[in-house]
PDB file of C-alpha atoms and ligand atoms in Angstrom:
ATOM      1  CA  UNK S 402       0.000   0.000   0.000  1.00 53.00           C
ATOM      2  CA  UNK S 403       1.420   3.358  -0.930  1.00 56.00           C
ATOM      3  CA  UNK S 404       1.551   6.087   1.650  1.00 61.00           C
ATOM      4  CA  UNK S 405       0.715   9.626   0.766  1.00 62.00           C
ATOM      5  CA  UNK S 406       2.543  12.249   2.768  1.00 65.00           C
ATOM      6  CA  UNK S 407       0.819  15.515   3.229  1.00 69.00           C
ATOM      7  CA  UNK S 408       2.940  18.573   3.891  1.00 71.00           C
ATOM      8  CA  UNK S 409       1.960  20.092   7.238  1.00 71.00           C
ATOM      9  CA  UNK S 410       0.021  23.298   6.949  1.00 73.00           C
ATOM     10  CA  UNK S 411       2.122  26.100   8.446  1.00 70.00           C
ATOM     11  CA  UNK S 412       0.676  27.494  11.654  1.00 68.00           C
ATOM     12  CA  UNK S 413      -1.019  30.828  11.036  1.00 64.00           C
ATOM     13  CA  UNK S 414       1.035  33.801  12.226  1.00 67.00           C
ATOM     14  CA  UNK S 415      -0.355  35.172  15.509  1.00 69.00           C
ATOM     15  CA  UNK S 416      -2.501  38.256  15.107  1.00 78.00           C
ATOM     16  CA  UNK S 417      -0.560  41.436  15.852  1.00 90.00           C
ATOM     17  CA  UNK S 418      -1.288  43.197  19.122  1.00 92.00           C
ATOM     18  CA  UNK S 419      -1.688  46.573  17.420  1.00 96.00           C
ATOM     19  CA  UNK S 420      -2.856  47.334  13.899  1.00 96.00           C
ATOM     20  CA  UNK S 421      -3.204  50.952  12.895  1.00 97.00           C
ATOM     21  CA  UNK S 422      -3.807  52.048   9.341  1.00 97.00           C
ATOM     22  CA  UNK S 423      -4.380  55.393   7.708  1.00 97.00           C
ATOM     23  CA  UNK S 424      -4.618  57.162  11.076  1.00 97.00           C
ATOM     24  CA  UNK S 425      -5.192  60.889  10.851  1.00 96.00           C
ATOM     25  CA  UNK S 426      -5.746  63.370  13.658  1.00 96.00           C
ATOM     26  CA  UNK S 427      -5.967  67.141  13.431  1.00 95.00           C
ATOM     27  CA  UNK S 428      -6.579  69.894  15.922  1.00 93.00           C
ATOM     28  CA  UNK S 429      -8.162  72.664  13.903  1.00 91.00           C
ATOM     29  CA  UNK S 430      -5.933  73.219  10.901  1.00 91.00           C
ATOM     30  CA  UNK S 431      -2.926  71.490  12.568  1.00 92.00           C
ATOM     31  CA  UNK S 432      -2.404  67.957  11.305  1.00 93.00           C
ATOM     32  CA  UNK S 433      -0.946  66.053  14.272  1.00 95.00           C
ATOM     33  CA  UNK S 434      -1.023  62.488  12.920  1.00 96.00           C
ATOM     34  CA  UNK S 435      -0.742  62.161   9.196  1.00 94.00           C
ATOM     35  CA  UNK S 436      -1.877  58.908   7.589  1.00 93.00           C
ATOM     36  CA  UNK S 437      -0.001  56.659  10.035  1.00 96.00           C
ATOM     37  CA  UNK S 438       0.332  52.903   9.720  1.00 96.00           C
ATOM     38  CA  UNK S 439       1.686  50.834  12.601  1.00 97.00           C
ATOM     39  CA  UNK S 440       1.777  47.145  13.410  1.00 97.00           C
ATOM     40  CA  UNK S 441       3.111  45.824  16.712  1.00 97.00           C
ATOM     41  CA  UNK S 442       3.548  42.072  17.044  1.00 95.00           C
ATOM     42  CA  UNK S 443       2.474  40.153  20.102  1.00 93.00           C
ATOM     43  CA  UNK S 444       5.211  40.475  22.724  1.00 92.00           C
ATOM     44  CA  UNK S 445       7.088  43.128  20.743  1.00 95.00           C
ATOM     45  CA  UNK S 446       8.543  46.214  22.470  1.00 95.00           C
ATOM     46  CA  UNK S 447       8.392  49.272  20.215  1.00 97.00           C
ATOM     47  CA  UNK S 448       9.891  52.633  21.148  1.00 97.00           C
ATOM     48  CA  UNK S 449       8.772  55.945  19.632  1.00 97.00           C
ATOM     49  CA  UNK S 450      11.369  58.684  19.405  1.00 97.00           C
ATOM     50  CA  UNK S 451      10.772  62.168  18.124  1.00 95.00           C
ATOM     51  CA  UNK S 452      11.127  65.824  18.806  1.00 92.00           C
ATOM     52  CA  UNK S 453       8.716  67.620  21.049  1.00 92.00           C
ATOM     53  CA  UNK S 454       5.344  68.170  19.418  1.00 92.00           C
ATOM     54  CA  UNK S 455       5.738  65.541  16.673  1.00 93.00           C
ATOM     55  CA  UNK S 456       2.637  63.636  17.802  1.00 95.00           C
ATOM     56  CA  UNK S 457       3.970  60.803  20.012  1.00 95.00           C
ATOM     57  CA  UNK S 458       1.604  61.353  22.916  1.00 95.00           C
ATOM     58  CA  UNK S 459      -1.366  61.834  20.606  1.00 96.00           C
ATOM     59  CA  UNK S 460      -0.616  58.476  18.996  1.00 97.00           C
ATOM     60  CA  UNK S 461      -0.282  56.777  22.386  1.00 96.00           C
ATOM     61  CA  UNK S 462      -3.504  58.355  23.628  1.00 96.00           C
ATOM     62  CA  UNK S 463      -5.270  57.144  20.504  1.00 96.00           C
ATOM     63  CA  UNK S 464      -3.993  53.590  21.119  1.00 97.00           C
ATOM     64  CA  UNK S 465      -5.218  53.899  24.716  1.00 96.00           C
ATOM     65  CA  UNK S 466      -8.683  54.983  23.550  1.00 95.00           C
ATOM     66  CA  UNK S 467      -8.232  58.372  25.263  1.00 94.00           C
ATOM     67  CA  UNK S 468      -8.207  60.252  21.967  1.00 93.00           C
ATOM     68  CA  UNK S 469     -10.149  59.601  18.813  1.00 92.00           C
ATOM     69  CA  UNK S 470      -8.892  59.299  15.241  1.00 93.00           C
ATOM     70  CA  UNK S 471     -10.491  61.566  12.610  1.00 95.00           C
ATOM     71  CA  UNK S 472      -9.894  58.889   9.996  1.00 96.00           C
ATOM     72  CA  UNK S 473      -8.320  55.429  10.055  1.00 96.00           C
ATOM     73  CA  UNK S 474      -8.446  52.058  11.716  1.00 96.00           C
ATOM     74  CA  UNK S 475      -7.080  51.467  15.218  1.00 96.00           C
ATOM     75  CA  UNK S 476      -7.167  47.869  16.315  1.00 96.00           C
ATOM     76  CA  UNK S 477      -5.858  47.077  19.825  1.00 96.00           C
ATOM     77  CA  UNK S 478      -6.481  44.189  22.237  1.00 95.00           C
ATOM     78  CA  UNK S 479      -9.124  44.279  24.978  1.00 93.00           C
ATOM     79  CA  UNK S 480      -6.698  44.620  27.866  1.00 93.00           C
ATOM     80  CA  UNK S 481      -4.625  47.762  27.450  1.00 95.00           C
ATOM     81  CA  UNK S 482      -2.836  49.504  30.326  1.00 94.00           C
ATOM     82  CA  UNK S 483      -1.139  52.896  30.357  1.00 95.00           C
ATOM     83  CA  UNK S 484       1.673  54.265  32.515  1.00 94.00           C
ATOM     84  CA  UNK S 485       2.024  58.036  32.291  1.00 94.00           C
ATOM     85  CA  UNK S 486       4.889  60.381  33.101  1.00 91.00           C
ATOM     86  CA  UNK S 487       3.433  60.956  36.576  1.00 92.00           C
ATOM     87  CA  UNK S 488       2.082  58.101  38.707  1.00 93.00           C
ATOM     88  CA  UNK S 489      -1.456  59.578  39.011  1.00 94.00           C
ATOM     89  CA  UNK S 490      -2.250  57.752  42.270  1.00 97.00           C
ATOM     90  CA  UNK S 491      -5.303  58.563  44.393  1.00 97.00           C
ATOM     91  CA  UNK S 492      -3.674  60.306  47.385  1.00 97.00           C
ATOM     92  CA  UNK S 493      -6.556  59.492  49.750  1.00 97.00           C
ATOM     93  CA  UNK S 494      -6.303  55.741  49.114  1.00 97.00           C
ATOM     94  CA  UNK S 495      -3.616  53.352  50.286  1.00 97.00           C
ATOM     95  CA  UNK S 496      -1.152  51.830  47.817  1.00 97.00           C
ATOM     96  CA  UNK S 497      -2.899  48.425  47.701  1.00 96.00           C
ATOM     97  CA  UNK S 498      -6.236  50.062  46.885  1.00 96.00           C
ATOM     98  CA  UNK S 499      -4.624  52.178  44.167  1.00 97.00           C
ATOM     99  CA  UNK S 500      -3.265  49.048  42.527  1.00 97.00           C
ATOM    100  CA  UNK S 501      -6.542  47.135  42.564  1.00 96.00           C
ATOM    101  CA  UNK S 502      -8.725  50.185  41.819  1.00 94.00           C
ATOM    102  CA  UNK S 503     -11.286  49.261  39.167  1.00 90.00           C
ATOM    103  CA  UNK S 504     -11.072  45.514  39.820  1.00 93.00           C
ATOM    104  CA  UNK S 505     -13.885  43.721  41.678  1.00 92.00           C
ATOM    105  CA  UNK S 506     -13.704  44.348  45.410  1.00 91.00           C
ATOM    106  CA  UNK S 507     -12.838  40.824  46.554  1.00 93.00           C
ATOM    107  CA  UNK S 508     -10.049  38.706  47.991  1.00 93.00           C
ATOM    108  CA  UNK S 509      -8.823  37.613  44.579  1.00 95.00           C
ATOM    109  CA  UNK S 510      -8.273  41.226  43.504  1.00 94.00           C
ATOM    110  CA  UNK S 511      -6.445  41.953  46.755  1.00 93.00           C
ATOM    111  CA  UNK S 512      -4.199  38.921  46.164  1.00 95.00           C
ATOM    112  CA  UNK S 513      -3.532  39.989  42.581  1.00 94.00           C
ATOM    113  CA  UNK S 514      -2.659  43.518  43.727  1.00 95.00           C
ATOM    114  CA  UNK S 515      -0.290  42.077  46.318  1.00 95.00           C
ATOM    115  CA  UNK S 516       1.382  39.890  43.670  1.00 94.00           C
ATOM    116  CA  UNK S 517       1.747  42.887  41.319  1.00 94.00           C
ATOM    117  CA  UNK S 518       3.316  44.918  44.136  1.00 95.00           C
ATOM    118  CA  UNK S 519       5.738  42.055  44.779  1.00 93.00           C
ATOM    119  CA  UNK S 520       6.708  42.098  41.097  1.00 91.00           C
ATOM    120  CA  UNK S 521       7.791  45.732  41.384  1.00 91.00           C
ATOM    121  CA  UNK S 522       9.537  45.127  44.733  1.00 92.00           C
ATOM    122  CA  UNK S 523       6.941  46.880  46.916  1.00 94.00           C
ATOM    123  CA  UNK S 524       5.143  43.970  48.589  1.00 92.00           C
ATOM    124  CA  UNK S 525       5.601  45.558  52.010  1.00 96.00           C
ATOM    125  CA  UNK S 526       3.972  48.831  50.920  1.00 96.00           C
ATOM    126  CA  UNK S 527       0.332  47.805  50.359  1.00 96.00           C
ATOM    127  CA  UNK S 528      -0.827  49.745  53.431  1.00 97.00           C
ATOM    128  CA  UNK S 529       1.333  52.810  52.794  1.00 97.00           C
ATOM    129  CA  UNK S 530      -0.108  56.155  51.692  1.00 98.00           C
ATOM    130  CA  UNK S 531       1.013  57.490  48.308  1.00 97.00           C
ATOM    131  CA  UNK S 532       2.495  60.637  49.893  1.00 97.00           C
ATOM    132  CA  UNK S 533       4.987  58.492  51.835  1.00 97.00           C
ATOM    133  CA  UNK S 534       6.508  57.099  48.609  1.00 96.00           C
ATOM    134  CA  UNK S 535       9.533  58.377  46.703  1.00 93.00           C
ATOM    135  CA  UNK S 536       9.026  59.329  43.040  1.00 91.00           C
ATOM    136  CA  UNK S 537      10.504  56.024  41.901  1.00 91.00           C
ATOM    137  CA  UNK S 538       8.346  54.008  44.322  1.00 94.00           C
ATOM    138  CA  UNK S 539       5.200  55.850  43.201  1.00 95.00           C
ATOM    139  CA  UNK S 540       6.026  55.071  39.586  1.00 93.00           C
ATOM    140  CA  UNK S 541       6.495  51.401  40.550  1.00 93.00           C
ATOM    141  CA  UNK S 542       3.008  51.453  42.046  1.00 96.00           C
ATOM    142  CA  UNK S 543       1.713  52.884  38.756  1.00 95.00           C
ATOM    143  CA  UNK S 544       3.424  50.007  36.999  1.00 93.00           C
ATOM    144  CA  UNK S 545       1.895  47.465  39.399  1.00 94.00           C
ATOM    145  CA  UNK S 546      -1.532  49.040  38.743  1.00 95.00           C
ATOM    146  CA  UNK S 547      -0.951  48.466  35.019  1.00 93.00           C
ATOM    147  CA  UNK S 548       0.299  44.885  35.431  1.00 92.00           C
ATOM    148  CA  UNK S 549      -2.514  43.766  37.720  1.00 93.00           C
ATOM    149  CA  UNK S 550      -4.842  44.024  34.706  1.00 90.00           C
ATOM    150  CA  UNK S 551      -2.654  41.494  32.867  1.00 90.00           C
ATOM    151  CA  UNK S 552      -2.455  43.764  29.841  1.00 93.00           C
ATOM    152  CA  UNK S 553      -1.920  42.392  26.360  1.00 94.00           C
ATOM    153  CA  UNK S 554      -0.656  45.860  25.453  1.00 95.00           C
ATOM    154  CA  UNK S 555       1.327  48.159  27.734  1.00 95.00           C
ATOM    155  CA  UNK S 556       1.479  51.826  26.735  1.00 96.00           C
ATOM    156  CA  UNK S 557       4.236  53.853  28.370  1.00 96.00           C
ATOM    157  CA  UNK S 558       4.329  57.633  27.942  1.00 95.00           C
ATOM    158  CA  UNK S 559       7.747  58.769  29.146  1.00 94.00           C
ATOM    159  CA  UNK S 560       7.287  56.867  32.413  1.00 92.00           C
ATOM    160  CA  UNK S 561      10.827  57.643  33.618  1.00 89.00           C
ATOM    161  CA  UNK S 562      10.940  61.326  32.698  1.00 88.00           C
ATOM    162  CA  UNK S 563      10.503  62.660  36.224  1.00 84.00           C
ATOM    163  CA  UNK S 564      12.871  60.172  37.882  1.00 85.00           C
ATOM    164  CA  UNK S 565      16.497  60.693  38.849  1.00 86.00           C
ATOM    165  CA  UNK S 566      19.126  59.023  36.665  1.00 87.00           C
ATOM    166  CA  UNK S 567      19.802  56.056  38.983  1.00 87.00           C
ATOM    167  CA  UNK S 568      16.141  55.251  39.629  1.00 85.00           C
ATOM    168  CA  UNK S 569      15.578  55.554  35.924  1.00 87.00           C
ATOM    169  CA  UNK S 570      18.131  52.830  35.161  1.00 88.00           C
ATOM    170  CA  UNK S 571      16.509  50.480  37.691  1.00 86.00           C
ATOM    171  CA  UNK S 572      13.029  51.181  36.289  1.00 86.00           C
ATOM    172  CA  UNK S 573      14.168  50.606  32.708  1.00 89.00           C
ATOM    173  CA  UNK S 574      15.461  47.141  33.625  1.00 87.00           C
ATOM    174  CA  UNK S 575      12.294  46.392  35.564  1.00 87.00           C
ATOM    175  CA  UNK S 576       9.961  47.354  32.721  1.00 90.00           C
ATOM    176  CA  UNK S 577      11.955  45.373  30.188  1.00 88.00           C
ATOM    177  CA  UNK S 578      11.882  42.252  32.379  1.00 87.00           C
ATOM    178  CA  UNK S 579       8.201  42.602  33.241  1.00 86.00           C
ATOM    179  CA  UNK S 580       7.050  43.173  29.649  1.00 88.00           C
ATOM    180  CA  UNK S 581       9.003  40.073  28.657  1.00 87.00           C
ATOM    181  CA  UNK S 582       7.708  37.973  31.539  1.00 87.00           C
ATOM    182  CA  UNK S 583       4.090  38.959  30.908  1.00 85.00           C
ATOM    183  CA  UNK S 584       4.490  38.494  27.139  1.00 88.00           C
ATOM    184  CA  UNK S 585       2.805  41.867  26.639  1.00 92.00           C
ATOM    185  CA  UNK S 586       3.372  44.031  23.598  1.00 95.00           C
ATOM    186  CA  UNK S 587       4.626  47.470  24.619  1.00 96.00           C
ATOM    187  CA  UNK S 588       4.814  50.917  23.053  1.00 97.00           C
ATOM    188  CA  UNK S 589       7.101  53.358  24.846  1.00 97.00           C
ATOM    189  CA  UNK S 590       7.319  57.070  24.096  1.00 96.00           C
ATOM    190  CA  UNK S 591      10.674  58.548  24.993  1.00 95.00           C
ATOM    191  CA  UNK S 592      13.064  61.396  24.169  1.00 92.00           C
ATOM    192  CA  UNK S 593      16.048  59.295  25.186  1.00 93.00           C
ATOM    193  CA  UNK S 594      17.869  57.498  22.362  1.00 94.00           C
ATOM    194  CA  UNK S 595      19.755  55.195  24.759  1.00 92.00           C
ATOM    195  CA  UNK S 596      16.526  54.223  26.491  1.00 92.00           C
ATOM    196  CA  UNK S 597      14.933  53.422  23.138  1.00 94.00           C
ATOM    197  CA  UNK S 598      17.867  51.221  22.065  1.00 93.00           C
ATOM    198  CA  UNK S 599      18.029  49.498  25.451  1.00 90.00           C
ATOM    199  CA  UNK S 600      14.332  48.663  25.695  1.00 92.00           C
ATOM    200  CA  UNK S 601      13.057  48.390  22.138  1.00 93.00           C
ATOM    201  CA  UNK S 602      13.025  45.460  19.784  1.00 94.00           C
ATOM    202  CA  UNK S 603      12.257  48.167  17.230  1.00 96.00           C
ATOM    203  CA  UNK S 604      12.603  51.945  17.304  1.00 96.00           C
ATOM    204  CA  UNK S 605      10.460  54.270  15.210  1.00 97.00           C
ATOM    205  CA  UNK S 606      11.341  57.900  14.618  1.00 97.00           C
ATOM    206  CA  UNK S 607       8.441  60.311  14.244  1.00 96.00           C
ATOM    207  CA  UNK S 608       8.488  63.726  12.660  1.00 94.00           C
ATOM    208  CA  UNK S 609       5.540  65.949  11.829  1.00 91.00           C
ATOM    209  CA  UNK S 610       2.991  63.259  12.669  1.00 93.00           C
ATOM    210  CA  UNK S 611       4.544  60.585  10.422  1.00 94.00           C
ATOM    211  CA  UNK S 612       7.104  57.815  10.845  1.00 96.00           C
ATOM    212  CA  UNK S 613      10.273  58.853   9.080  1.00 95.00           C
ATOM    213  CA  UNK S 614      12.631  56.050  10.102  1.00 96.00           C
ATOM    214  CA  UNK S 615      12.488  52.595  11.608  1.00 96.00           C
ATOM    215  CA  UNK S 616      15.248  50.324  12.868  1.00 94.00           C
ATOM    216  CA  UNK S 617      15.465  46.862  14.401  1.00 92.00           C
ATOM    217  CA  UNK S 618      17.318  47.300  17.703  1.00 88.00           C
ATOM    218  CA  UNK S 619      16.939  43.801  19.084  1.00 82.00           C
ATOM    219  CA  UNK S 620      20.608  42.918  18.444  1.00 77.00           C
ATOM    220  CA  UNK S 621      22.323  46.223  19.210  1.00 70.00           C
ATOM    221  CA  UNK S 622      20.198  46.707  22.334  1.00 65.00           C
ATOM    222  CA  UNK S 623      21.902  43.690  23.829  1.00 66.00           C
ATOM    223  CA  UNK S 624      25.372  45.089  23.077  1.00 72.00           C
ATOM    224  CA  UNK S 625      27.145  47.241  25.601  1.00 78.00           C
ATOM    225  CA  UNK S 626      27.010  50.986  25.409  1.00 79.00           C
ATOM    226  CA  UNK S 627      30.240  52.079  23.762  1.00 81.00           C
ATOM    227  CA  UNK S 628      30.488  48.962  21.575  1.00 85.00           C
ATOM    228  CA  UNK S 629      30.787  49.537  17.824  1.00 87.00           C
ATOM    229  CA  UNK S 630      27.279  48.285  16.837  1.00 86.00           C
ATOM    230  CA  UNK S 631      25.654  50.202  19.680  1.00 89.00           C
ATOM    231  CA  UNK S 632      27.391  53.473  18.857  1.00 91.00           C
ATOM    232  CA  UNK S 633      26.663  53.073  15.129  1.00 90.00           C
ATOM    233  CA  UNK S 634      22.968  52.625  15.867  1.00 91.00           C
ATOM    234  CA  UNK S 635      22.964  55.560  18.263  1.00 93.00           C
ATOM    235  CA  UNK S 636      24.573  57.861  15.678  1.00 93.00           C
ATOM    236  CA  UNK S 637      22.139  56.636  13.055  1.00 93.00           C
ATOM    237  CA  UNK S 638      19.127  57.429  15.230  1.00 94.00           C
ATOM    238  CA  UNK S 639      20.492  60.831  16.250  1.00 95.00           C
ATOM    239  CA  UNK S 640      21.033  61.647  12.584  1.00 94.00           C
ATOM    240  CA  UNK S 641      17.413  60.760  11.799  1.00 94.00           C
ATOM    241  CA  UNK S 642      16.297  62.919  14.709  1.00 94.00           C
ATOM    242  CA  UNK S 643      18.254  65.792  13.172  1.00 90.00           C
ATOM    243  CA  UNK S 644      20.677  65.994  16.111  1.00 88.00           C
ATOM    244  CA  UNK S 645      24.245  67.006  15.308  1.00 77.00           C
ATOM    245  CA  UNK S 646      26.782  65.348  17.604  1.00 71.00           C
ATOM    246  CA  UNK S 647      29.618  67.612  18.664  1.00 64.00           C
TER     247      UNK S 647
HETATM  248  N1  ATP D1255      -5.874  68.849  22.889  1.00 80.41           N
HETATM  249  C1  ATP D1255      -5.140  69.499  21.984  1.00 80.41           C
HETATM  250  N2  ATP D1255      -5.584  70.607  21.377  1.00 80.41           N
HETATM  251  C2  ATP D1255      -4.863  71.271  20.436  1.00 80.41           C
HETATM  252  N3  ATP D1255      -3.643  70.869  20.046  1.00 80.41           N
HETATM  253  C3  ATP D1255      -3.128  69.761  20.609  1.00 80.41           C
HETATM  254  C4  ATP D1255      -3.827  69.017  21.605  1.00 80.41           C
HETATM  255  N4  ATP D1255      -3.072  67.964  21.983  1.00 80.41           N
HETATM  256  C5  ATP D1255      -1.943  68.050  21.255  1.00 80.41           C
HETATM  257  N5  ATP D1255      -1.972  69.121  20.446  1.00 80.41           N
HETATM  258  C6  ATP D1255      -0.905  69.524  19.499  1.00 80.41           C
HETATM  259  O1  ATP D1255      -0.564  68.397  18.755  1.00 80.41           O
HETATM  260  C7  ATP D1255       0.842  68.363  18.500  1.00 80.41           C
HETATM  261  C8  ATP D1255       1.407  67.039  18.977  1.00 80.41           C
HETATM  262  O2  ATP D1255       1.314  66.951  20.400  1.00 80.41           O
HETATM  263  P1  ATP D1255       1.837  65.674  21.188  1.00 80.41           P
HETATM  264  O3  ATP D1255       1.626  65.927  22.635  1.00 80.41           O
HETATM  265  O4  ATP D1255       1.243  64.459  20.601  1.00 80.41           O
HETATM  266  O5  ATP D1255       3.398  65.716  20.824  1.00 80.41           O
HETATM  267  P2  ATP D1255       4.598  64.915  21.503  1.00 80.41           P
HETATM  268  O6  ATP D1255       5.445  64.435  20.371  1.00 80.41           O
HETATM  269  O7  ATP D1255       4.108  63.904  22.442  1.00 80.41           O
HETATM  270  O8  ATP D1255       5.332  66.094  22.274  1.00 80.41           O
HETATM  271  P3  ATP D1255       6.226  66.029  23.613  1.00 80.41           P
HETATM  272  O9  ATP D1255       7.393  65.193  23.266  1.00 80.41           O
HETATM  273  O10 ATP D1255       6.576  67.458  23.863  1.00 80.41           O
HETATM  274  O11 ATP D1255       5.373  65.426  24.699  1.00 80.41           O
HETATM  275  C9  ATP D1255       1.424  69.570  19.195  1.00 80.41           C
HETATM  276  O12 ATP D1255       1.583  70.588  18.231  1.00 80.41           O
HETATM  277  C10 ATP D1255       0.363  69.955  20.204  1.00 80.41           C
HETATM  278  O13 ATP D1255       0.384  71.337  20.445  1.00 80.41           O
END
């Protein structure tokens, strides 16, 4: 009896976490987002770099559902969490409540909040008041509040901007590890080229509401600062941002 072998059907590629096409947004006569297309794969970490006013925050707010496109398709998963530049905690509620705010008021939510606090190294702070936290600790609580929702997409709008340089380095490592561990896709807005290279699998440069450059940083991001591939990538990005190095 002859045997027929059937070639296995390739598994379908997983649906991307973010699919944006033809996105336009204007305020009056000012075009802020101009016919943007963006796809972010599941588990991918994308960083947006661009000069002030180029439309980064507007794009992030649109992905978060906080701003509305004039035209275009914006397809994001159901569970999206945002971390802003400031922690935005409720000062009259304890840390644990802030983390589980919006979840059902039950023991499971309290346990999930506690686990999220442990992930950001603040498991002993559930009963603390926000005003007793340092800036870095408060931003960790904001991160725990995002993670407790088990987001499929994490949106980060300059979350380290108000932190001191040392805390910033710790937070960068933490966010990278957590995004990886949770398998969440992430979009980070930053002004910092090194931060973008360090955290991103891919870096997009925006100018005038459009993407003007894109680079895969997954390899160079693992190289040390100062190494040849890292410095070449850094110079390349600075050039596309229109920054002259002296
Ligand atoms: N609600 C609004 N009403 C009118 N104009 C707005 C509004 N929000 C943003 N803009 C304008 O849209 C443009 C893009 O703003 P956006 O905040 O997205 O830029 P950005 O790249 O995030 O800037 P930055 O890096 O300084 O935060 C700017 O010219 C800004 O003035």
